[in-house]
């Protein structure tokens, strides 16, 4: 059987239903492909299906299935059939792997970090998945830990066709709010994380799954935030972490860790965030850093403050700069009062570990810049810290009382 005299259908890979998936051969370019045909019975979905395919074709990410072609044809009875041609993925669905048993926390983090990164790329382009679940996630063979998310952009369209009449079958993704569709994808990611872990598991992956399950269009978390957290967990920043994750060599003799794909160059901020995280962990005593980042029993987040200027330094300062140095000293004192608040909040559970690290990172960097007498805009840096507190509060990363306490200290700073 051929489509448009180009795609030879070789083997049907599923049981039919809403979409038939075939392993096929592209006779024009001489390569294996996958052909997915929308069942002729769903003629009301052809236009929506085509729009979803067109949007998915514009996506480009290492963990997203690549769309090659799309068109319409007619079956033997003359009924219109829409189809999409994608890359052929040699692997097994995650749902099949989970039938053998749950994954480890490390494997779960590595797989779901790639899924979150794929969702981030799709959401940035305005394309929700719509039907994310273990059956839509492929674990590739011959590529250690690599993952592909399939049917992005058309998953919700196909799912709507499976909805029984009278239960909102017409509520296709195009009619839903974009923000709610993105939040639904994040909640689905949380369900995938939970499905990968053994029943009753506690710790960071399980906690993150619960956070995803509470995702809303207004308050998040977004796929970007979840991708950041999973990437941070998947790649410990320094020697504080003593457990080395195993790496499986591939056939091309390169060693690949189970980690998310490289970030696109258009998003440089994540690299900066990781470098900042390294600087922070260096400043934290080893025992406290390990307690925070590997979710051991809570201990206060403690950061060694930078040494204050010596008396000789203050005496040697030119007279015209004394007012400025006095103001900087007041800023340093206020920053020093913020750290115990963050530490206490972490110990009491009023602030998440990643938020504690983020805020302490900003505090420490500003203190270091003041100590080194660098030419910086202190007001701008304080504004940045206040903005982070507001953002983290909105993300429910710290309690309102703790945010108020931090803001009261910042309000005393006069530059």
mmCIF file of C-alpha atoms in Angstrom:
data_model
loop_
_atom_site.group_PDB
_atom_site.id
_atom_site.type_symbol
_atom_site.label_atom_id
_atom_site.label_comp_id
_atom_site.label_asym_id
_atom_site.label_seq_id
_atom_site.Cartn_x
_atom_site.Cartn_y
_atom_site.Cartn_z
ATOM 1 C CA UNK A 1 0.000 0.000 0.000
ATOM 2 C CA UNK A 2 1.274 3.435 -0.894
ATOM 3 C CA UNK A 3 0.330 7.007 -0.058
ATOM 4 C CA UNK A 4 0.750 9.629 -2.804
ATOM 5 C CA UNK A 5 2.991 7.167 -4.662
ATOM 6 C CA UNK A 6 5.764 7.906 -2.178
ATOM 7 C CA UNK A 7 5.197 6.324 1.235
ATOM 8 C CA UNK A 8 5.016 2.520 1.223
ATOM 9 C CA UNK A 9 3.211 1.221 4.304
ATOM 10 C CA UNK A 10 5.159 -1.754 5.662
ATOM 11 C CA UNK A 11 3.766 -2.704 9.072
ATOM 12 C CA UNK A 12 0.931 -1.446 11.243
ATOM 13 C CA UNK A 13 2.251 -0.714 14.717
ATOM 14 C CA UNK A 14 -0.997 -0.277 16.647
ATOM 15 C CA UNK A 15 -4.563 -1.554 16.789
ATOM 16 C CA UNK A 16 -6.098 1.236 14.779
ATOM 17 C CA UNK A 17 -8.821 3.274 16.495
ATOM 18 C CA UNK A 18 -8.643 7.035 16.189
ATOM 19 C CA UNK A 19 -5.213 6.949 14.527
ATOM 20 C CA UNK A 20 -3.461 4.165 12.669
ATOM 21 C CA UNK A 21 0.330 4.213 13.042
ATOM 22 C CA UNK A 22 2.463 2.494 10.407
ATOM 23 C CA UNK A 23 6.114 1.801 9.922
ATOM 24 C CA UNK A 24 6.680 2.948 6.348
ATOM 25 C CA UNK A 25 9.371 3.598 3.757
ATOM 26 C CA UNK A 26 9.894 6.939 2.025
ATOM 27 C CA UNK A 27 10.689 5.797 -1.515
ATOM 28 C CA UNK A 28 11.667 9.274 -2.632
ATOM 29 C CA UNK A 29 14.342 9.858 0.017
ATOM 30 C CA UNK A 30 15.067 6.224 0.840
ATOM 31 C CA UNK A 31 14.525 6.293 4.599
ATOM 32 C CA UNK A 32 12.222 4.709 7.199
ATOM 33 C CA UNK A 33 9.382 6.902 8.456
ATOM 34 C CA UNK A 34 6.270 6.631 10.594
ATOM 35 C CA UNK A 35 2.897 7.387 8.993
ATOM 36 C CA UNK A 36 -0.059 8.260 11.219
ATOM 37 C CA UNK A 37 -3.499 8.314 9.624
ATOM 38 C CA UNK A 38 -6.577 9.867 11.185
ATOM 39 C CA UNK A 39 -9.443 7.410 10.889
ATOM 40 C CA UNK A 40 -11.940 8.356 8.105
ATOM 41 C CA UNK A 41 -14.809 8.189 10.602
ATOM 42 C CA UNK A 42 -13.588 11.407 12.229
ATOM 43 C CA UNK A 43 -14.223 13.728 9.311
ATOM 44 C CA UNK A 44 -15.119 16.546 11.735
ATOM 45 C CA UNK A 45 -11.510 16.612 12.978
ATOM 46 C CA UNK A 46 -9.651 16.821 9.652
ATOM 47 C CA UNK A 47 -9.216 20.604 9.662
ATOM 48 C CA UNK A 48 -8.259 20.781 13.348
ATOM 49 C CA UNK A 49 -5.895 17.844 12.903
ATOM 50 C CA UNK A 50 -4.175 19.562 9.996
ATOM 51 C CA UNK A 51 -3.758 22.780 11.970
ATOM 52 C CA UNK A 52 -2.215 20.855 14.860
ATOM 53 C CA UNK A 53 0.200 19.088 12.528
ATOM 54 C CA UNK A 54 1.233 22.374 10.906
ATOM 55 C CA UNK A 55 2.051 23.885 14.294
ATOM 56 C CA UNK A 56 3.970 20.800 15.398
ATOM 57 C CA UNK A 57 5.994 20.890 12.163
ATOM 58 C CA UNK A 58 7.467 24.225 13.239
ATOM 59 C CA UNK A 59 8.957 22.782 16.434
ATOM 60 C CA UNK A 60 12.602 21.833 16.716
ATOM 61 C CA UNK A 61 13.951 20.132 19.827
ATOM 62 C CA UNK A 62 16.060 17.052 20.491
ATOM 63 C CA UNK A 63 13.331 15.449 22.608
ATOM 64 C CA UNK A 64 10.446 16.228 20.232
ATOM 65 C CA UNK A 65 9.424 13.966 17.360
ATOM 66 C CA UNK A 66 10.292 15.534 13.985
ATOM 67 C CA UNK A 67 7.438 16.070 11.515
ATOM 68 C CA UNK A 68 8.427 15.479 7.869
ATOM 69 C CA UNK A 69 5.237 15.785 5.856
ATOM 70 C CA UNK A 70 1.446 16.002 6.035
ATOM 71 C CA UNK A 71 -1.353 15.727 3.516
ATOM 72 C CA UNK A 72 -4.740 14.226 2.801
ATOM 73 C CA UNK A 73 -5.715 11.296 0.614
ATOM 74 C CA UNK A 74 -8.768 9.107 0.031
ATOM 75 C CA UNK A 75 -9.309 5.507 0.969
ATOM 76 C CA UNK A 76 -10.800 2.850 -1.320
ATOM 77 C CA UNK A 77 -14.331 3.992 -0.528
ATOM 78 C CA UNK A 78 -13.493 7.598 -1.411
ATOM 79 C CA UNK A 79 -13.503 8.935 2.150
ATOM 80 C CA UNK A 80 -11.008 11.662 3.022
ATOM 81 C CA UNK A 81 -8.060 10.586 5.207
ATOM 82 C CA UNK A 82 -5.626 13.005 6.856
ATOM 83 C CA UNK A 83 -2.148 11.779 7.683
ATOM 84 C CA UNK A 84 1.171 12.982 9.055
ATOM 85 C CA UNK A 85 4.636 11.599 8.322
ATOM 86 C CA UNK A 86 7.253 11.725 11.092
ATOM 87 C CA UNK A 87 10.675 10.321 11.812
ATOM 88 C CA UNK A 88 10.675 6.613 12.651
ATOM 89 C CA UNK A 89 11.689 6.036 16.270
ATOM 90 C CA UNK A 90 13.407 2.768 17.117
ATOM 91 C CA UNK A 91 12.525 2.202 20.753
ATOM 92 C CA UNK A 92 9.778 1.269 23.170
ATOM 93 C CA UNK A 93 7.068 3.390 24.787
ATOM 94 C CA UNK A 94 7.641 4.286 28.410
ATOM 95 C CA UNK A 95 4.365 2.533 29.256
ATOM 96 C CA UNK A 96 5.877 -0.765 28.103
ATOM 97 C CA UNK A 97 9.008 -0.235 30.177
ATOM 98 C CA UNK A 98 6.936 0.514 33.276
ATOM 99 C CA UNK A 99 5.164 -2.836 32.943
ATOM 100 C CA UNK A 100 8.487 -4.398 33.961
ATOM 101 C CA UNK A 101 8.580 -2.366 37.156
ATOM 102 C CA UNK A 102 9.193 1.189 38.419
ATOM 103 C CA UNK A 103 12.298 3.236 37.669
ATOM 104 C CA UNK A 104 14.888 4.560 40.090
ATOM 105 C CA UNK A 105 14.755 8.190 41.175
ATOM 106 C CA UNK A 106 17.813 8.922 39.011
ATOM 107 C CA UNK A 107 16.279 7.305 35.917
ATOM 108 C CA UNK A 108 13.003 9.126 36.530
ATOM 109 C CA UNK A 109 14.786 12.463 36.818
ATOM 110 C CA UNK A 110 16.784 11.894 33.628
ATOM 111 C CA UNK A 111 13.770 10.896 31.547
ATOM 112 C CA UNK A 112 11.381 13.511 32.898
ATOM 113 C CA UNK A 113 13.958 16.291 32.581
ATOM 114 C CA UNK A 114 13.972 15.668 28.826
ATOM 115 C CA UNK A 115 10.174 15.594 28.710
ATOM 116 C CA UNK A 116 10.000 18.899 30.612
ATOM 117 C CA UNK A 117 12.538 20.466 28.246
ATOM 118 C CA UNK A 118 10.479 19.298 25.271
ATOM 119 C CA UNK A 119 7.318 20.792 26.785
ATOM 120 C CA UNK A 120 9.187 24.018 27.453
ATOM 121 C CA UNK A 121 10.164 24.307 23.769
ATOM 122 C CA UNK A 122 6.644 23.489 22.602
ATOM 123 C CA UNK A 123 4.956 25.877 25.047
ATOM 124 C CA UNK A 124 7.353 28.670 24.097
ATOM 125 C CA UNK A 125 6.172 28.210 20.505
ATOM 126 C CA UNK A 126 2.534 28.215 21.670
ATOM 127 C CA UNK A 127 1.968 24.493 21.049
ATOM 128 C CA UNK A 128 0.558 22.359 23.897
ATOM 129 C CA UNK A 129 0.838 18.594 23.736
ATOM 130 C CA UNK A 130 -2.702 17.833 24.841
ATOM 131 C CA UNK A 131 -2.352 14.133 25.678
ATOM 132 C CA UNK A 132 0.949 13.589 27.496
ATOM 133 C CA UNK A 133 1.192 10.144 29.096
ATOM 134 C CA UNK A 134 3.674 7.217 29.223
ATOM 135 C CA UNK A 135 2.319 5.886 25.921
ATOM 136 C CA UNK A 136 3.388 9.118 24.182
ATOM 137 C CA UNK A 137 6.999 8.917 25.391
ATOM 138 C CA UNK A 138 9.525 6.808 23.487
ATOM 139 C CA UNK A 139 12.721 5.447 25.025
ATOM 140 C CA UNK A 140 15.176 5.136 22.148
ATOM 141 C CA UNK A 141 17.314 2.060 21.602
ATOM 142 C CA UNK A 142 21.033 2.445 21.090
ATOM 143 C CA UNK A 143 21.028 5.941 22.640
ATOM 144 C CA UNK A 144 21.635 5.859 26.370
ATOM 145 C CA UNK A 145 18.786 7.580 28.140
ATOM 146 C CA UNK A 146 17.468 9.522 25.146
ATOM 147 C CA UNK A 147 13.746 10.245 24.991
ATOM 148 C CA UNK A 148 11.286 11.446 22.347
ATOM 149 C CA UNK A 149 7.859 12.921 23.021
ATOM 150 C CA UNK A 150 5.444 12.041 20.207
ATOM 151 C CA UNK A 151 2.178 13.532 18.925
ATOM 152 C CA UNK A 152 2.845 17.022 20.289
ATOM 153 C CA UNK A 153 0.167 19.388 19.034
ATOM 154 C CA UNK A 154 -2.218 16.668 17.913
ATOM 155 C CA UNK A 155 -2.498 14.616 21.113
ATOM 156 C CA UNK A 156 -5.461 16.596 22.432
ATOM 157 C CA UNK A 157 -7.193 16.492 19.050
ATOM 158 C CA UNK A 158 -6.950 12.724 18.884
ATOM 159 C CA UNK A 159 -7.988 12.375 22.518
ATOM 160 C CA UNK A 160 -11.119 14.439 21.887
ATOM 161 C CA UNK A 161 -12.129 11.920 19.236
ATOM 162 C CA UNK A 162 -12.002 9.173 21.883
ATOM 163 C CA UNK A 163 -14.305 11.112 24.225
ATOM 164 C CA UNK A 164 -17.802 9.581 24.254
ATOM 165 C CA UNK A 165 -20.617 11.765 22.857
ATOM 166 C CA UNK A 166 -22.165 14.048 25.455
ATOM 167 C CA UNK A 167 -18.949 14.366 27.461
ATOM 168 C CA UNK A 168 -17.349 17.378 25.850
ATOM 169 C CA UNK A 169 -16.134 15.749 22.655
ATOM 170 C CA UNK A 170 -16.258 19.089 20.863
ATOM 171 C CA UNK A 171 -13.962 20.723 23.406
ATOM 172 C CA UNK A 172 -10.855 20.434 21.230
ATOM 173 C CA UNK A 173 -7.655 22.257 22.218
ATOM 174 C CA UNK A 174 -8.303 25.221 19.913
ATOM 175 C CA UNK A 175 -11.324 26.111 22.043
ATOM 176 C CA UNK A 176 -9.478 25.900 25.372
ATOM 177 C CA UNK A 177 -7.455 28.655 26.961
ATOM 178 C CA UNK A 178 -3.773 28.395 26.043
ATOM 179 C CA UNK A 179 -2.681 28.834 29.652
ATOM 180 C CA UNK A 180 -4.930 26.036 30.876
ATOM 181 C CA UNK A 181 -3.644 23.726 28.131
ATOM 182 C CA UNK A 182 -0.068 24.378 29.232
ATOM 183 C CA UNK A 183 -1.027 23.787 32.863
ATOM 184 C CA UNK A 184 -2.733 20.527 31.844
ATOM 185 C CA UNK A 185 0.536 19.403 30.229
ATOM 186 C CA UNK A 186 2.441 20.157 33.442
ATOM 187 C CA UNK A 187 -0.111 18.217 35.493
ATOM 188 C CA UNK A 188 0.253 15.336 33.038
ATOM 189 C CA UNK A 189 4.035 15.488 33.502
ATOM 190 C CA UNK A 190 3.488 15.154 37.243
ATOM 191 C CA UNK A 191 1.422 12.022 36.584
ATOM 192 C CA UNK A 192 4.253 10.623 34.444
ATOM 193 C CA UNK A 193 6.782 11.261 37.232
ATOM 194 C CA UNK A 194 4.506 9.488 39.726
ATOM 195 C CA UNK A 195 4.011 6.560 37.337
ATOM 196 C CA UNK A 196 7.783 6.086 37.046
ATOM 197 C CA UNK A 197 8.422 5.934 40.801
ATOM 198 C CA UNK A 198 7.701 3.015 43.164
ATOM 199 C CA UNK A 199 4.503 3.366 45.181
ATOM 200 C CA UNK A 200 4.987 5.331 48.384
ATOM 201 C CA UNK A 201 8.217 6.984 47.242
ATOM 202 C CA UNK A 202 9.177 10.194 49.019
ATOM 203 C CA UNK A 203 11.890 12.733 48.263
ATOM 204 C CA UNK A 204 12.508 15.318 45.562
ATOM 205 C CA UNK A 205 10.987 13.551 42.488
ATOM 206 C CA UNK A 206 7.801 12.700 44.394
ATOM 207 C CA UNK A 207 7.613 16.215 45.798
ATOM 208 C CA UNK A 208 8.043 17.651 42.312
ATOM 209 C CA UNK A 209 5.279 15.382 40.985
ATOM 210 C CA UNK A 210 2.945 16.732 43.654
ATOM 211 C CA UNK A 211 3.870 20.280 42.706
ATOM 212 C CA UNK A 212 3.110 19.555 39.042
ATOM 213 C CA UNK A 213 -0.252 18.101 40.027
ATOM 214 C CA UNK A 214 -1.233 21.488 41.502
ATOM 215 C CA UNK A 215 -0.315 23.447 38.361
ATOM 216 C CA UNK A 216 -2.757 26.124 37.243
ATOM 217 C CA UNK A 217 -2.765 28.572 34.380
ATOM 218 C CA UNK A 218 -2.454 31.499 36.793
ATOM 219 C CA UNK A 219 0.040 30.282 39.376
ATOM 220 C CA UNK A 220 2.080 27.671 37.546
ATOM 221 C CA UNK A 221 4.542 26.052 37.820
ATOM 222 C CA UNK A 222 5.417 26.302 34.139
ATOM 223 C CA UNK A 223 7.246 23.707 32.059
ATOM 224 C CA UNK A 224 10.280 26.015 32.127
ATOM 225 C CA UNK A 225 10.389 26.009 35.926
ATOM 226 C CA UNK A 226 9.997 22.246 36.116
ATOM 227 C CA UNK A 227 12.714 21.781 33.475
ATOM 228 C CA UNK A 228 15.047 23.999 35.521
ATOM 229 C CA UNK A 229 14.418 22.029 38.715
ATOM 230 C CA UNK A 230 14.834 18.644 37.032
ATOM 231 C CA UNK A 231 18.001 19.754 35.252
ATOM 232 C CA UNK A 232 19.429 21.005 38.565
ATOM 233 C CA UNK A 233 18.630 17.687 40.250
ATOM 234 C CA UNK A 234 20.002 15.659 37.353
ATOM 235 C CA UNK A 235 23.394 17.349 37.262
ATOM 236 C CA UNK A 236 24.930 18.010 40.714
ATOM 237 C CA UNK A 237 27.166 21.083 40.541
ATOM 238 C CA UNK A 238 30.273 19.935 42.434
ATOM 239 C CA UNK A 239 32.093 17.439 44.598
ATOM 240 C CA UNK A 240 29.615 17.746 47.467
ATOM 241 C CA UNK A 241 27.683 14.962 45.755
ATOM 242 C CA UNK A 242 29.436 11.670 46.368
ATOM 243 C CA UNK A 243 27.142 9.390 44.373
ATOM 244 C CA UNK A 244 28.217 9.085 40.751
ATOM 245 C CA UNK A 245 25.377 8.229 38.406
ATOM 246 C CA UNK A 246 26.097 5.373 36.059
ATOM 247 C CA UNK A 247 26.583 6.114 32.398
ATOM 248 C CA UNK A 248 25.908 3.638 29.618
ATOM 249 C CA UNK A 249 28.257 3.662 26.585
ATOM 250 C CA UNK A 250 26.556 3.804 23.208
ATOM 251 C CA UNK A 251 27.651 2.048 20.042
ATOM 252 C CA UNK A 252 29.573 5.073 18.836
ATOM 253 C CA UNK A 253 31.851 4.793 21.939
ATOM 254 C CA UNK A 254 30.661 8.041 23.459
ATOM 255 C CA UNK A 255 29.417 8.078 27.029
ATOM 256 C CA UNK A 256 26.088 9.772 27.581
ATOM 257 C CA UNK A 257 24.612 10.406 30.996
ATOM 258 C CA UNK A 258 20.864 10.160 31.530
ATOM 259 C CA UNK A 259 20.319 13.908 31.327
ATOM 260 C CA UNK A 260 18.199 16.391 29.431
ATOM 261 C CA UNK A 261 19.300 17.552 25.973
ATOM 262 C CA UNK A 262 21.441 20.633 25.579
ATOM 263 C CA UNK A 263 19.565 23.913 25.821
ATOM 264 C CA UNK A 264 19.087 25.981 22.687
ATOM 265 C CA UNK A 265 21.594 28.835 22.385
ATOM 266 C CA UNK A 266 18.713 31.342 22.426
ATOM 267 C CA UNK A 267 18.236 30.664 26.152
ATOM 268 C CA UNK A 268 21.619 31.569 27.726
ATOM 269 C CA UNK A 269 20.194 32.424 31.117
ATOM 270 C CA UNK A 270 20.105 28.803 32.268
ATOM 271 C CA UNK A 271 23.859 28.468 31.972
ATOM 272 C CA UNK A 272 24.241 31.593 34.042
ATOM 273 C CA UNK A 273 21.870 30.181 36.628
ATOM 274 C CA UNK A 274 23.946 27.046 36.920
ATOM 275 C CA UNK A 275 27.189 28.982 37.281
ATOM 276 C CA UNK A 276 25.542 31.069 39.977
ATOM 277 C CA UNK A 277 24.426 27.880 41.737
ATOM 278 C CA UNK A 278 28.028 26.621 41.704
ATOM 279 C CA UNK A 279 29.238 29.872 43.281
ATOM 280 C CA UNK A 280 26.621 29.581 45.985
ATOM 281 C CA UNK A 281 27.390 25.975 46.852
ATOM 282 C CA UNK A 282 31.084 26.804 47.191
ATOM 283 C CA UNK A 283 30.162 29.443 49.740
ATOM 284 C CA UNK A 284 27.929 27.072 51.733
ATOM 285 C CA UNK A 285 29.638 24.716 54.211
ATOM 286 C CA UNK A 286 29.765 21.227 52.781
ATOM 287 C CA UNK A 287 27.408 19.644 55.296
ATOM 288 C CA UNK A 288 24.740 22.322 54.864
ATOM 289 C CA UNK A 289 24.926 22.180 51.060
ATOM 290 C CA UNK A 290 24.543 18.410 51.065
ATOM 291 C CA UNK A 291 21.590 18.664 53.434
ATOM 292 C CA UNK A 292 19.788 21.127 51.170
ATOM 293 C CA UNK A 293 20.466 19.684 47.748
ATOM 294 C CA UNK A 294 20.037 15.956 48.421
ATOM 295 C CA UNK A 295 16.978 16.500 50.634
ATOM 296 C CA UNK A 296 18.520 15.101 53.806
ATOM 297 C CA UNK A 297 16.915 16.086 57.147
ATOM 298 C CA UNK A 298 16.530 19.835 57.216
ATOM 299 C CA UNK A 299 19.356 21.927 58.597
ATOM 300 C CA UNK A 300 19.664 25.697 58.438
ATOM 301 C CA UNK A 301 21.011 27.137 55.214
ATOM 302 C CA UNK A 302 24.249 28.759 56.279
ATOM 303 C CA UNK A 303 26.466 30.892 54.086
ATOM 304 C CA UNK A 304 29.806 32.207 55.287
ATOM 305 C CA UNK A 305 29.607 36.007 55.025
ATOM 306 C CA UNK A 306 32.417 37.800 53.225
ATOM 307 C CA UNK A 307 35.048 39.343 55.522
ATOM 308 C CA UNK A 308 34.232 42.950 56.439
ATOM 309 C CA UNK A 309 36.643 45.696 55.396
ATOM 310 C CA UNK A 310 39.577 46.050 57.778
ATOM 311 C CA UNK A 311 40.171 49.145 59.805
ATOM 312 C CA UNK A 312 43.211 49.920 57.707
ATOM 313 C CA UNK A 313 41.080 49.758 54.594
ATOM 314 C CA UNK A 314 38.563 52.173 56.063
ATOM 315 C CA UNK A 315 41.301 54.536 57.162
ATOM 316 C CA UNK A 316 42.950 54.471 53.752
ATOM 317 C CA UNK A 317 39.728 55.327 51.971
ATOM 318 C CA UNK A 318 39.603 58.818 50.476
ATOM 319 C CA UNK A 319 37.377 61.211 52.360
ATOM 320 C CA UNK A 320 34.914 61.842 49.475
ATOM 321 C CA UNK A 321 34.022 58.068 49.404
ATOM 322 C CA UNK A 322 33.230 57.672 53.106
ATOM 323 C CA UNK A 323 29.539 58.451 52.664
ATOM 324 C CA UNK A 324 29.216 55.875 49.913
ATOM 325 C CA UNK A 325 31.081 53.269 51.971
ATOM 326 C CA UNK A 326 28.834 53.932 54.934
ATOM 327 C CA UNK A 327 25.801 53.340 52.737
ATOM 328 C CA UNK A 328 27.359 50.126 51.398
ATOM 329 C CA UNK A 329 28.044 49.006 54.967
ATOM 330 C CA UNK A 330 24.351 49.510 55.737
ATOM 331 C CA UNK A 331 23.450 47.383 52.726
ATOM 332 C CA UNK A 332 25.854 44.656 53.858
ATOM 333 C CA UNK A 333 24.363 44.674 57.362
ATOM 334 C CA UNK A 334 20.862 44.316 55.936
ATOM 335 C CA UNK A 335 21.963 41.480 53.679
ATOM 336 C CA UNK A 336 23.483 39.780 56.693
ATOM 337 C CA UNK A 337 20.096 39.950 58.445
ATOM 338 C CA UNK A 338 18.376 38.327 55.457
ATOM 339 C CA UNK A 339 20.422 35.145 55.534
ATOM 340 C CA UNK A 340 19.274 33.896 58.973
ATOM 341 C CA UNK A 341 15.664 34.508 57.906
ATOM 342 C CA UNK A 342 16.152 32.314 54.832
ATOM 343 C CA UNK A 343 17.940 29.689 56.951
ATOM 344 C CA UNK A 344 15.186 29.632 59.570
ATOM 345 C CA UNK A 345 12.507 29.492 56.874
ATOM 346 C CA UNK A 346 14.122 26.457 55.280
ATOM 347 C CA UNK A 347 14.396 24.688 58.641
ATOM 348 C CA UNK A 348 10.728 25.342 59.426
ATOM 349 C CA UNK A 349 9.553 24.336 55.950
ATOM 350 C CA UNK A 350 8.413 27.845 54.992
ATOM 351 C CA UNK A 351 10.763 27.951 52.011
ATOM 352 C CA UNK A 352 11.784 25.286 49.487
ATOM 353 C CA UNK A 353 15.406 24.284 49.156
ATOM 354 C CA UNK A 354 15.741 25.598 45.578
ATOM 355 C CA UNK A 355 14.263 28.967 46.624
ATOM 356 C CA UNK A 356 16.632 29.169 49.609
ATOM 357 C CA UNK A 357 19.562 28.538 47.267
ATOM 358 C CA UNK A 358 18.322 31.114 44.769
ATOM 359 C CA UNK A 359 17.883 33.895 47.350
ATOM 360 C CA UNK A 360 21.156 33.121 49.141
ATOM 361 C CA UNK A 361 22.880 33.182 45.766
ATOM 362 C CA UNK A 362 21.678 36.739 45.063
ATOM 363 C CA UNK A 363 22.575 37.862 48.602
ATOM 364 C CA UNK A 364 26.067 36.367 48.458
ATOM 365 C CA UNK A 365 26.851 37.761 45.009
ATOM 366 C CA UNK A 366 25.849 41.256 46.070
ATOM 367 C CA UNK A 367 27.921 41.015 49.268
ATOM 368 C CA UNK A 368 30.945 39.824 47.296
ATOM 369 C CA UNK A 369 30.603 42.684 44.813
ATOM 370 C CA UNK A 370 30.383 45.225 47.646
ATOM 371 C CA UNK A 371 33.390 43.733 49.412
ATOM 372 C CA UNK A 372 35.430 43.785 46.203
ATOM 373 C CA UNK A 373 34.447 47.435 45.714
ATOM 374 C CA UNK A 374 33.083 46.759 42.241
ATOM 375 C CA UNK A 375 31.182 49.465 40.423
ATOM 376 C CA UNK A 376 27.611 48.148 40.646
ATOM 377 C CA UNK A 377 24.103 49.556 40.753
ATOM 378 C CA UNK A 378 23.061 48.597 44.295
ATOM 379 C CA UNK A 379 19.502 49.867 43.852
ATOM 380 C CA UNK A 380 19.041 47.686 40.803
ATOM 381 C CA UNK A 381 20.379 44.634 42.630
ATOM 382 C CA UNK A 382 18.074 45.223 45.596
ATOM 383 C CA UNK A 383 15.162 45.583 43.173
ATOM 384 C CA UNK A 384 16.165 42.260 41.626
ATOM 385 C CA UNK A 385 16.125 40.587 45.032
ATOM 386 C CA UNK A 386 12.697 42.027 45.815
ATOM 387 C CA UNK A 387 11.405 40.861 42.417
ATOM 388 C CA UNK A 388 12.674 37.348 43.135
ATOM 389 C CA UNK A 389 10.828 37.303 46.445
ATOM 390 C CA UNK A 390 7.606 38.357 44.703
ATOM 391 C CA UNK A 391 8.073 35.734 41.968
ATOM 392 C CA UNK A 392 8.856 32.928 44.402
ATOM 393 C CA UNK A 393 5.874 33.892 46.536
ATOM 394 C CA UNK A 394 3.641 33.683 43.472
ATOM 395 C CA UNK A 395 5.107 30.243 42.737
ATOM 396 C CA UNK A 396 4.348 29.222 46.344
ATOM 397 C CA UNK A 397 8.029 28.629 46.967
ATOM 398 C CA UNK A 398 7.933 30.490 50.285
ATOM 399 C CA UNK A 399 5.265 31.525 52.766
ATOM 400 C CA UNK A 400 3.659 35.013 52.772
ATOM 401 C CA UNK A 401 4.904 35.642 56.332
ATOM 402 C CA UNK A 402 8.481 34.871 55.368
ATOM 403 C CA UNK A 403 8.220 37.075 52.269
ATOM 404 C CA UNK A 404 6.932 39.955 54.426
ATOM 405 C CA UNK A 405 9.816 39.522 56.848
ATOM 406 C CA UNK A 406 12.377 39.620 54.043
ATOM 407 C CA UNK A 407 10.755 42.674 52.481
ATOM 408 C CA UNK A 408 10.744 44.530 55.815
ATOM 409 C CA UNK A 409 14.527 44.103 56.051
ATOM 410 C CA UNK A 410 14.991 45.245 52.449
ATOM 411 C CA UNK A 411 12.854 48.306 53.177
ATOM 412 C CA UNK A 412 15.443 49.484 55.747
ATOM 413 C CA UNK A 413 18.181 49.737 53.107
ATOM 414 C CA UNK A 414 19.074 53.275 52.117
ATOM 415 C CA UNK A 415 21.543 53.655 49.284
#
